[in-house]
Coordinates of C-alpha atoms and ligand atoms in Angstrom, one line a residue:
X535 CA -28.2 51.2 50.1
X536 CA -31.6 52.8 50.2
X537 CA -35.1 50.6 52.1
X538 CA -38.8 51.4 50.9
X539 CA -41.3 50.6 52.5
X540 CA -43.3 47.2 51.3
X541 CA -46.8 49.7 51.7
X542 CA -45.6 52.8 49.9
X543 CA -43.2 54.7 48.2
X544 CA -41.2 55.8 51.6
X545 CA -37.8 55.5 51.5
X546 CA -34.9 56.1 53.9
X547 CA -30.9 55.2 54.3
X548 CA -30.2 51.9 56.2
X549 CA -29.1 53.7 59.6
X550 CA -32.7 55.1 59.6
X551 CA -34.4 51.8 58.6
X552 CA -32.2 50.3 61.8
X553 CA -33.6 52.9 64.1
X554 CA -37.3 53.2 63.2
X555 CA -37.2 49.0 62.6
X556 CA -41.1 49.8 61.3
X557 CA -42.2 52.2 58.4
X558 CA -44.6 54.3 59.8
X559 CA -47.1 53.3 57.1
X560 CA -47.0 50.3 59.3
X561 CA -45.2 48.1 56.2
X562 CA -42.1 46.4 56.4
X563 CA -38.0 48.0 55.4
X564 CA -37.2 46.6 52.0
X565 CA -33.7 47.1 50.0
X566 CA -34.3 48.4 47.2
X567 CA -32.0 46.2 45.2
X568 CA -30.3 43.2 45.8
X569 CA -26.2 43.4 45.2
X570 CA -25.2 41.1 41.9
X571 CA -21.5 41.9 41.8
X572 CA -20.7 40.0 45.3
X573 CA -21.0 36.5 44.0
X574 CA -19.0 37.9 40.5
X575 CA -16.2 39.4 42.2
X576 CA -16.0 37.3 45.1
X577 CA -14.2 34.1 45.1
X578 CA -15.8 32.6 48.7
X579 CA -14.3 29.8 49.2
X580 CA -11.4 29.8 52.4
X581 CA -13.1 32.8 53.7
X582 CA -13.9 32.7 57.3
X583 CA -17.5 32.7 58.7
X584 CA -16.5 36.6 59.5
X585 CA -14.7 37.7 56.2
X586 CA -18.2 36.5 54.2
X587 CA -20.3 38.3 56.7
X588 CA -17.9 41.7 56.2
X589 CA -18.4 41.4 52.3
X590 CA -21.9 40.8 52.1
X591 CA -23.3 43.0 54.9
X592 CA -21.5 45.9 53.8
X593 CA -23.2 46.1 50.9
X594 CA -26.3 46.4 52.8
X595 CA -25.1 48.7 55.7
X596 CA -23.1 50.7 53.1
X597 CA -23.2 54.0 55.6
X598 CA -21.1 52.3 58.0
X599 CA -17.0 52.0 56.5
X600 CA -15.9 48.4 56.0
X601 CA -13.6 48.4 58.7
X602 CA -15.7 49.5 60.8
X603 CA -18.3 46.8 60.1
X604 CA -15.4 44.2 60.2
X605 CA -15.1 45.2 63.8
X606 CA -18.5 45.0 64.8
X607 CA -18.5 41.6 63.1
X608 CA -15.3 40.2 64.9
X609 CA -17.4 41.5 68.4
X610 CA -20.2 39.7 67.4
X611 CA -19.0 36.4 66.8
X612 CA -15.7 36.7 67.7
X613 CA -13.8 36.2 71.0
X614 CA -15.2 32.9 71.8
X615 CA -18.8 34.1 71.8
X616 CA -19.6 30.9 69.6
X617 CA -18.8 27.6 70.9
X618 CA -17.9 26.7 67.2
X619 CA -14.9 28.2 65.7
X620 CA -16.6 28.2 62.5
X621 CA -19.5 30.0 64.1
X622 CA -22.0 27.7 61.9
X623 CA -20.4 24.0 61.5
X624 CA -22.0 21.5 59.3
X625 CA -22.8 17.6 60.0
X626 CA -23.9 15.1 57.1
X627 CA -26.4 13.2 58.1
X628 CA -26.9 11.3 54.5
X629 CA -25.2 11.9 51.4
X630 CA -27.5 13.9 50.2
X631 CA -28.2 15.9 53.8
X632 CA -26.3 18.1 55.7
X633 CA -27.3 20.1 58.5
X634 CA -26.2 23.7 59.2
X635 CA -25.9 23.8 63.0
X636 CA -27.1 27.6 63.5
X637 CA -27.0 27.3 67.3
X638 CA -23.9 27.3 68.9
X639 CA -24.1 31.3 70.1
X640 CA -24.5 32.7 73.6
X641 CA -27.9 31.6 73.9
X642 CA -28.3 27.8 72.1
X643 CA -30.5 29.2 69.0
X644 CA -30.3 30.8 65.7
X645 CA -31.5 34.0 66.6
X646 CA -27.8 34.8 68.5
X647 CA -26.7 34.8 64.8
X648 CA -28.6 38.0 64.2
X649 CA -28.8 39.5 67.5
X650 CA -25.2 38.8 68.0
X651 CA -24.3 42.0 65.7
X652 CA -27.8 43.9 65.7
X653 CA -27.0 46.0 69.1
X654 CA -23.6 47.3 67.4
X655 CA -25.7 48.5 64.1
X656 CA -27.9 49.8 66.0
X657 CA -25.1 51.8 67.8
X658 CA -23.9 53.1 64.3
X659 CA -27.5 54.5 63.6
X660 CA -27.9 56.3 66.8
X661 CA -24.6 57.9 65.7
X662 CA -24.9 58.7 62.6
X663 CA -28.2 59.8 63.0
X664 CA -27.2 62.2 65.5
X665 CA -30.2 60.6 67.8
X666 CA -29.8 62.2 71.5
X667 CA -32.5 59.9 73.0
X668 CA -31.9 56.7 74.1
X669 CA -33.4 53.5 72.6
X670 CA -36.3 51.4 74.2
X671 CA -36.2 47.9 72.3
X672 CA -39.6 46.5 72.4
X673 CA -39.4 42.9 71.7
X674 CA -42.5 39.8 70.9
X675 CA -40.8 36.6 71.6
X676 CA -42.2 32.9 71.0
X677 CA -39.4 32.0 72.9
X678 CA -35.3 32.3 71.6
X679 CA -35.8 35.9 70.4
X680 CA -36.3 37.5 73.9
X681 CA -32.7 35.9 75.5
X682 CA -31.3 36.0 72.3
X683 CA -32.2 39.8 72.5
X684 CA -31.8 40.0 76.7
X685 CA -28.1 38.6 76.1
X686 CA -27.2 41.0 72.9
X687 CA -28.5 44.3 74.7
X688 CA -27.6 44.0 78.2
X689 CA -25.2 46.6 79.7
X690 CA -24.7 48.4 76.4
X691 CA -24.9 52.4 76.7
X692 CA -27.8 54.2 75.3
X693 CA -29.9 51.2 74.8
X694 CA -32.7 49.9 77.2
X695 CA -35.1 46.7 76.6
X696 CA -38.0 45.2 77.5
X697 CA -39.0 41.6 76.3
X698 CA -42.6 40.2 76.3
X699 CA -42.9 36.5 76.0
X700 CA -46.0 34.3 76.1
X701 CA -46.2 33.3 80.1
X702 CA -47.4 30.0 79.5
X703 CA -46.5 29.5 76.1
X704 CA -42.4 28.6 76.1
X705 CA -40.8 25.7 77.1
X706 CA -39.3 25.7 81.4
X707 CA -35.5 26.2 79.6
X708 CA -36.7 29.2 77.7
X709 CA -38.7 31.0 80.9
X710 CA -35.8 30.2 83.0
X711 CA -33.2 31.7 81.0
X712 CA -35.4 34.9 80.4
X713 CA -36.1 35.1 84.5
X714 CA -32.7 35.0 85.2
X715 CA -31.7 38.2 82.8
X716 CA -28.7 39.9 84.5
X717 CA -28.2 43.5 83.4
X718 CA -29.2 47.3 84.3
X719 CA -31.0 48.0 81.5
X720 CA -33.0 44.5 80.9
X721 CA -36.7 43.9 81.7
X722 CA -38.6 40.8 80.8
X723 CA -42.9 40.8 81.2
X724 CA -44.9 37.6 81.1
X725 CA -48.0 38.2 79.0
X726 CA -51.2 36.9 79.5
X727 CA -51.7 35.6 75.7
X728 CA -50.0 33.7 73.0
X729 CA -46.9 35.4 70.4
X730 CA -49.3 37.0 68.1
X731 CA -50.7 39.1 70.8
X732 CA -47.8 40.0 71.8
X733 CA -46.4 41.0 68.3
X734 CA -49.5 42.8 67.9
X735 CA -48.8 45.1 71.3
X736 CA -45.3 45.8 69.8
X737 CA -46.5 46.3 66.7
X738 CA -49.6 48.8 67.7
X739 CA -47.3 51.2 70.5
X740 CA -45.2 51.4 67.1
X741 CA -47.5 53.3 65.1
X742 CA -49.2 54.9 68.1
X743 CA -48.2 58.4 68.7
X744 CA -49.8 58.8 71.8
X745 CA -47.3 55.8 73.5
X746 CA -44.3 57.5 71.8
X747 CA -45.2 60.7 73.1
X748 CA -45.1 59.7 76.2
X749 CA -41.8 57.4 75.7
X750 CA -40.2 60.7 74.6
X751 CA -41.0 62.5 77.4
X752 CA -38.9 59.8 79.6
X753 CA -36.2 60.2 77.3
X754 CA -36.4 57.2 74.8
X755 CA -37.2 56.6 71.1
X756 CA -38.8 53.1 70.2
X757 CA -37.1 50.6 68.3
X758 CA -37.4 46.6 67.8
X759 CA -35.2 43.8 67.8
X760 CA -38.3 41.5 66.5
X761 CA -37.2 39.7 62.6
X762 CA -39.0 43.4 61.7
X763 CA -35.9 44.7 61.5
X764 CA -33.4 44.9 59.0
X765 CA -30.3 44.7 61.7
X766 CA -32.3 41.7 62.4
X767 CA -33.3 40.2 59.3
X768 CA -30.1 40.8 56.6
X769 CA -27.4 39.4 59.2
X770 CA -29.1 35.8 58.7
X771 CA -28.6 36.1 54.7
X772 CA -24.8 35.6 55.9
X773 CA -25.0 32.2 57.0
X774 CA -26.9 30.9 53.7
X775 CA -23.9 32.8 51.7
X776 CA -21.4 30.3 54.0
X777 CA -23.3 27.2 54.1
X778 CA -23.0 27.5 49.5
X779 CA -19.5 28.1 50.2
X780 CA -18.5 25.4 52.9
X781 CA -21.2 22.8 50.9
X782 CA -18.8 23.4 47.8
X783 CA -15.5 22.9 50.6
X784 CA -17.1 19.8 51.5
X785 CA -17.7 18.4 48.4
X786 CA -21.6 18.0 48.6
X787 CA -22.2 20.5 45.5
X788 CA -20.1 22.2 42.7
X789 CA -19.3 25.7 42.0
X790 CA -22.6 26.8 40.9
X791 CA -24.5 23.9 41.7
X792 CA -28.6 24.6 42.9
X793 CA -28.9 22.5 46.6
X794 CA -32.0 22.7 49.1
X795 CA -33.0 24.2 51.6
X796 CA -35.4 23.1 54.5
X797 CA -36.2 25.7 57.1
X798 CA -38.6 25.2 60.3
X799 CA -40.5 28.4 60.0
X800 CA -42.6 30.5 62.3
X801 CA -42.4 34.3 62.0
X802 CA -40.6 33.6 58.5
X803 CA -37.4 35.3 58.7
X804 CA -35.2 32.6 59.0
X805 CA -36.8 31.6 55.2
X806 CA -37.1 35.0 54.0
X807 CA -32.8 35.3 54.3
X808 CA -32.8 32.5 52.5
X809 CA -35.1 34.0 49.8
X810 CA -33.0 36.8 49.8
X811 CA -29.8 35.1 49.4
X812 CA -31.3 33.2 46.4
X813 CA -31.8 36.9 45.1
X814 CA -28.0 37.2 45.2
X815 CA -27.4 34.5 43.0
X816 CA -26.5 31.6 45.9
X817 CA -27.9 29.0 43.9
X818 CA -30.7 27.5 46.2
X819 CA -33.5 25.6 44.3
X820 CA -36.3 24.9 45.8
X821 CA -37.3 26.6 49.6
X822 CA -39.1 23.9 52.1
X823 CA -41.0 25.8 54.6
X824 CA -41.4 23.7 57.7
X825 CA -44.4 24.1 59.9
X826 CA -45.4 22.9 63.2
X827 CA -49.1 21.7 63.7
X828 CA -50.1 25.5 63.4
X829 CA -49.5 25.4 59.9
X830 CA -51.3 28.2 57.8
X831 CA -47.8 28.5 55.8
X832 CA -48.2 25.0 54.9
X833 CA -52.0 26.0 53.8
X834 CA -50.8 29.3 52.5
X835 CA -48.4 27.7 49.8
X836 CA -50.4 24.7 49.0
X837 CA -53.4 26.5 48.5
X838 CA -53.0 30.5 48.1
X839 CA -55.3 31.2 50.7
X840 CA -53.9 32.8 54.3
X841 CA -56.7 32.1 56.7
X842 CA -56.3 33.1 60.3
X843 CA -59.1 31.4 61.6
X844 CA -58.1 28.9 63.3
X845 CA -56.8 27.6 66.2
X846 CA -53.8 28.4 68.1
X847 CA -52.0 25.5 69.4
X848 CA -49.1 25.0 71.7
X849 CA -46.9 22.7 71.0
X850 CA -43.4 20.9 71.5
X851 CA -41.4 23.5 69.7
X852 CA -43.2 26.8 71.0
X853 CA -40.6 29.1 68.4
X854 CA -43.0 28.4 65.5
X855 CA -46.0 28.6 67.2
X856 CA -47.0 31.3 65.5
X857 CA -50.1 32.2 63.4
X858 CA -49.4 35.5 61.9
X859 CA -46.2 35.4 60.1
X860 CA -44.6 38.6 59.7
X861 CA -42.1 38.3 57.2
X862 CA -44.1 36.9 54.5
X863 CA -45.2 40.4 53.6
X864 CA -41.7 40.9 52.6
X865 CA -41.9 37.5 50.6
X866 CA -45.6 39.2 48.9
X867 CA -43.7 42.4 48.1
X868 CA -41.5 40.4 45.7
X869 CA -43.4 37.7 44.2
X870 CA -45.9 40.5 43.9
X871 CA -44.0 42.4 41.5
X872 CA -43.1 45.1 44.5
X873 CA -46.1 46.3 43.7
X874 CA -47.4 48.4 46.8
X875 CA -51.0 48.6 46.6
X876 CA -50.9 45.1 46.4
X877 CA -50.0 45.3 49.5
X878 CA -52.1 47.8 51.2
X879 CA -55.0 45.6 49.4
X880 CA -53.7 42.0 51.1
X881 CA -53.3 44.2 54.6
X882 CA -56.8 45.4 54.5
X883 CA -58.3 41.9 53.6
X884 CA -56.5 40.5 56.7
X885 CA -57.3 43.1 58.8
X886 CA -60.8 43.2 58.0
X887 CA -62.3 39.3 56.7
X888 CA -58.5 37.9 59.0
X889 CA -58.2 36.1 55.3
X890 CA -56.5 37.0 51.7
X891 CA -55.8 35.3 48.7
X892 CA -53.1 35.5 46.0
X893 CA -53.8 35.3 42.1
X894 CA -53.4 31.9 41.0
X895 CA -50.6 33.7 39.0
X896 CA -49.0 34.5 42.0
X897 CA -49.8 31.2 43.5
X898 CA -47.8 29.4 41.0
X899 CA -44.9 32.0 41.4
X900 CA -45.0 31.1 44.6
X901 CA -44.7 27.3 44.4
X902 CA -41.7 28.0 42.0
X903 CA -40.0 29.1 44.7
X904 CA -41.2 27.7 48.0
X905 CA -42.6 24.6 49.2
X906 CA -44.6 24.2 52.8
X907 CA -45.7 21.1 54.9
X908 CA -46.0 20.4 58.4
X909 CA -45.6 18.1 61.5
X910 CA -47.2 17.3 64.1
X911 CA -45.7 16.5 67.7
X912 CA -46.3 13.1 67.6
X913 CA -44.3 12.8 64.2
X914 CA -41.7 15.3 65.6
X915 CA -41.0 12.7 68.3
X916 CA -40.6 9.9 66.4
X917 CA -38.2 12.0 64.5
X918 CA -36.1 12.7 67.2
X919 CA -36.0 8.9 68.2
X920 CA -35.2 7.7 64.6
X921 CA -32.0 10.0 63.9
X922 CA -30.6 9.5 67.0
X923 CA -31.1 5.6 67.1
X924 CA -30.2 5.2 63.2
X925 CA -27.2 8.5 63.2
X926 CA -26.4 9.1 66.7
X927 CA -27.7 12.7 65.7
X928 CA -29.8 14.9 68.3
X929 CA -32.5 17.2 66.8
X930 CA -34.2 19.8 69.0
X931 CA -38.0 19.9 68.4
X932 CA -38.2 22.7 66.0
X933 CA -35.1 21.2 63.6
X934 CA -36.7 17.5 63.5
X935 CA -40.4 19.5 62.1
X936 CA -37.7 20.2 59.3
X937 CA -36.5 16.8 59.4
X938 CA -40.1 15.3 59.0
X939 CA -41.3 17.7 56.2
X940 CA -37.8 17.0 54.4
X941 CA -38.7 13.1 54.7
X942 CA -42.1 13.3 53.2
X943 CA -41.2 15.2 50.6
X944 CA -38.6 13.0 49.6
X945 CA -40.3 9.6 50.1
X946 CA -43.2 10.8 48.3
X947 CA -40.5 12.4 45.2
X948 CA -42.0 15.6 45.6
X949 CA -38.7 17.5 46.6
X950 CA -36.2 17.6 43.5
X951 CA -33.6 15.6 44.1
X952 CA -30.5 18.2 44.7
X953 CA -28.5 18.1 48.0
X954 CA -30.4 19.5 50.5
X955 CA -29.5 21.5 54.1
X956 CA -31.6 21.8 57.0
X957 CA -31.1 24.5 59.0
X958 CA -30.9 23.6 61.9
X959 CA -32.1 26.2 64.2
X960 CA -31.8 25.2 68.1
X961 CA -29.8 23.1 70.5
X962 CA -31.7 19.8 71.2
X963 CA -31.0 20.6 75.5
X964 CA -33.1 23.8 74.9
X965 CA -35.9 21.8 75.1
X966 CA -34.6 19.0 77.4
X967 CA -38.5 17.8 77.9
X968 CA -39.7 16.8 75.1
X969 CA -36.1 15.3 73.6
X970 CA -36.1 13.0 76.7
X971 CA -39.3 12.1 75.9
X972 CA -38.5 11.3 72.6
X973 CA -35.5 9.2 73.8
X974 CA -38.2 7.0 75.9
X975 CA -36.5 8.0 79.1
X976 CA -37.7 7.4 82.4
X977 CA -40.7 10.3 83.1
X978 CA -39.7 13.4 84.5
X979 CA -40.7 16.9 84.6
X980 CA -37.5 18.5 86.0
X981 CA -35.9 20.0 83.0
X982 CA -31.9 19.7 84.8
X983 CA -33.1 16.0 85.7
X984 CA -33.5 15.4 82.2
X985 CA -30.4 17.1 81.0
X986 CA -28.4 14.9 83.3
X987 CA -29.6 11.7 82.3
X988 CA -29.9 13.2 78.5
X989 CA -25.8 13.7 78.7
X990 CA -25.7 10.2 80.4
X991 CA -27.4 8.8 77.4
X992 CA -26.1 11.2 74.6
X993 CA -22.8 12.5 75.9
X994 CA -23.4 15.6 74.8
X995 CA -21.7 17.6 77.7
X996 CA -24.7 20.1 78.8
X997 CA -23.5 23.9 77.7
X998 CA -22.6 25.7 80.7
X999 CA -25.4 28.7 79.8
X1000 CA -28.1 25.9 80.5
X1001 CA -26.2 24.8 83.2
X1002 CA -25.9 27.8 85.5
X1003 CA -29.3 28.3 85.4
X1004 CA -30.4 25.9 88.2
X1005 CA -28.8 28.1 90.6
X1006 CA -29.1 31.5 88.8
X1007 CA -31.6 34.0 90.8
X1008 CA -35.1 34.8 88.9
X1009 CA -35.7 38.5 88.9
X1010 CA -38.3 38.8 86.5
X1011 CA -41.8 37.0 87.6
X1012 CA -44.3 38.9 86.2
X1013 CA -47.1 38.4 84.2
X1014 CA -49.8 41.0 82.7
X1015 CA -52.5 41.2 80.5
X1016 CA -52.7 42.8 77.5
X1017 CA -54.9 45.7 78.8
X1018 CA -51.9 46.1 81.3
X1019 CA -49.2 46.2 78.9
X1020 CA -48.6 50.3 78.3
X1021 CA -48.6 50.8 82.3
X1022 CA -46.3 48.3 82.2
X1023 CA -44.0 49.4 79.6
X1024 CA -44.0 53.0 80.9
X1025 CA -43.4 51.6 84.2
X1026 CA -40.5 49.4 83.0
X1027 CA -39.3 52.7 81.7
X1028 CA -38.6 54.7 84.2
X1029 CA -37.4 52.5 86.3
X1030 CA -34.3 51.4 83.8
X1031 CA -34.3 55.3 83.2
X1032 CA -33.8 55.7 86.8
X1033 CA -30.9 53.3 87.2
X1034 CA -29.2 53.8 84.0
X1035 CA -28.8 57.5 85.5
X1036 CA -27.7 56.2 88.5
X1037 CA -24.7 54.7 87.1
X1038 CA -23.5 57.5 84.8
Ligands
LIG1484 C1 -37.4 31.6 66.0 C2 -37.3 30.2 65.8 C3 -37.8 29.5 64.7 C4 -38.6 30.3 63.6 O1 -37.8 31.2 62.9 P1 -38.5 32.3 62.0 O2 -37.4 33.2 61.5 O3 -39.4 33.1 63.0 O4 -39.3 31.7 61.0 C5 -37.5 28.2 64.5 N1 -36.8 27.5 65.4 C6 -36.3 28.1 66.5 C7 -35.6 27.3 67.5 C8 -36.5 29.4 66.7 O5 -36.0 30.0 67.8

């Protein structure tokens, strides 16, 4: 399989795409076709979680032999890595809901999914590139991606990483669990400034030769672990391929039948997968995209127009806090007829007016294919509080902005009515907080406090990865500014350099 680029005619082989994670035109790895055949030949039902991932990622990572992919797989998600056997169970929460539980991995959200596997691709590529150097991961986190990442990466050979995350923009559970990295080849920074500055840094020592001049002098090549990357970004079409298959297993469709999908978005990757699984022929209908109360997705596909100006706000579920949304480039490239001066034409307009507008043409493309609306926190709580009183069902912030959009979109008959699945896309005791809150339990801002009397309440046994974290030592305290960041990375650098040598 072959990936251009979304701003030009560059193209390069998957195990490149892997390494580089961004084109150096600056535009994002596309495949150049979608496989047909797998949802033809491929009888899925009674296939594990792993078997569907082996079949559809190797057409996608077609350098790498299927066996050798099926191994990779298994050490991804195998060996008890997942509290779920299944890797992603279901729960019905209505007869025409189900949730997909996408969080049961290492590190309680759906980005372990991804990240689980992406380290071993990335493995293959510095192989079969013949690559000497070693790899620096730079990584923008609004919050899951950076453990996620941390957890994935840590201890494996040739690899280092270094994690920025908003200082004061993720939840106590998220900084804690980042703080506490263990690992020789880890590093976590604090940055003074929200996720888009921080996917902007990544972004900008990407394309800057200077930076990677001096990276290669230390030894290293840049790549990214952000949704930029394909190891990142095709992995989560796997779980959209299982949830068709297990909704047929459990009776909630028919072979063939079009369901739902509602997907709290931020940096739109998890929506994108879906998008592209749709392109393989999983029958999905209609795409709800679920925003928090920074919601220019929401304005985006209601209106046509992406306007970054406007405030940033921080809110009860910091993952989608997000203004500039990565992966809808990708999403452009296709309902823009892959057309790349399109492309280089909607870049510019952002870069330069930080506003674009689609064709109503495209528009109405668009709206064939994707839906937005948004929540805000007060609605997100009342959320939480209504499906665990009426279902007994515990939503984490970021799943019940899905619930909420899903629910005025039905009331008001403006979803079509198909079954529908909500990805559900972190464990509610990730944000202890605000789900306390939402339970109207006695005030506290001690996030273990809460978790205690949450399990009291819920019995929902706390997972043991939240758990140790009270008494786990916090290595990584600081926090820079932006105008710090390079020092910081080179610094960062050679100091994993240093002890990575000192344990050969
Ligand atoms: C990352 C994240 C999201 C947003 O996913 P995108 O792929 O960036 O759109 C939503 N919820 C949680 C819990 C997340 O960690």
């Amino acid at each position: 399989m072959k990936y251009k680029s979304t701003r030009s005619s560059v193209t390069v082989n998957a195990m490149e795409a892997l390494l580089h994670g961004l084109a150096m035109d600056g535009g994002l790895y596309v495949p150049e076709t979608f496989p047909q055949e797998v949802l033809v030949h491929k009888e899925w039902q009674g296939l594990s979680y792993e078997e569907i991932a082996t079949c559809v990622l190797s057409y996608f990572f077609s350098e790498i032999d299927k066996d050798t992919l099926g191994a990779m797989i298994h050490k991804a998600y195998g060996n008890g890595r997942f509290a779920a056997a299944e890797v992603v169970p279901f729960h019905s929460l209505d007869t025409d809901l189900t949730v997909a539980e996408l969080f049961h991995g290492p590190t309680l959200a759906f980005k372990d999914l991804a990240l689980s596997l992406f380290p071993h691709l990335l493995v293959a590529a510095k192989e079969r590139t013949n690559e000497k150097k070693d790899i620096l991961i730079l990584t923008a986190t609004s919050g899951d991606t950076g453990k996620a990442a941390l957890e994935a990466f840590k201890d494996i050979d040739g690899i280092s990483i270094i994690v920025f995350y908003p200082h004061d923009g993720v939840s106590p559970m998220q900084a804690l669990q980042m703080q506490t990295q263990t690992g020789n080849n880890v590093h976590v920074l604090g940055l003074q400034g929200n996720f888009d500055e921080a996917q902007a840094f990544v972004k900008e020592v990407f394309t800057d030769s200077q930076v990677r001049e001096k990276i290669a002098q230390r030894g290293y090549i840049f790549s990214s672990a952000n949704s930029i990357n394909i190891g990142r970004l095709l992995p989560q079409i796997v779980y959209y391929v299982w949830t068709y298959a297990q909704l047929i297993e459990r009776g909630c469709i028919t072979q063939g039948e079009a369901f739902n999908v509602v997907v709290p978005t931020g940096n739109f990757g998890n929506i994108l997968a879906a998008y592209m699984a749709k392109r393989m022929g999983i029958p999905i209908h209609t795409l709800l995209c679920a925003s928090n109360e920074n919601h220019i997705l929401t304005d985006f596909l209601q209106m046509g127009i992406y306007n970054e100006k406007r405030p940033f706000y921080k809110t009860t579920s910091p993952s989608m806090d997000i203004v500039r949304s990565s992966n809808l480039e990708r999403f452009l490239y296709y309902v823009m007829g892959e057309d790349t001066t399109h492309m280089i034409r909607w870049q510019e307009q952002i870069q330069n007016n930080k506003q674009a507008t689609v064709p109503t043409k495209v528009l109405q493309q668009i709206q064939k294919e994707m839906l937005g609306g948004y929540a805000s926190d007060e609605i997100i709580l009342e959320s939480i509080r209504q499906v665990y009183d009426r279902d007994g069902y515990l939503l984490d912030p970021h799943t019940a902005v899905g619930y909420a959009v899903y629910q005025k979109y039905k009331r008001n008959h403006l979803l079509p009515s198909r079954h529908t699945v909500l990805m559900a896309t972190a464990h509610p005791y990730k944000f202890p907080l605000t789900v306390h809150q939402a339970l109207g339990l006695a005030n506290t801002t001690d996030p273990f406090t809460a978790l205690l009397q949450l399990q009291d309440m819920t019995g929902i046994a706390i997972p043991r990865a939240l758990h140790e974290l009270s008494h786990k030592k916090r290595r990584f305290m600081s926090a820079v500014s932006s105008s710090q960041l390079e020092s910081a990375v080179l610094e960062a650098a050679d100091f994993m350099k240093k002890r990575s040598d000192m344990h050969e």
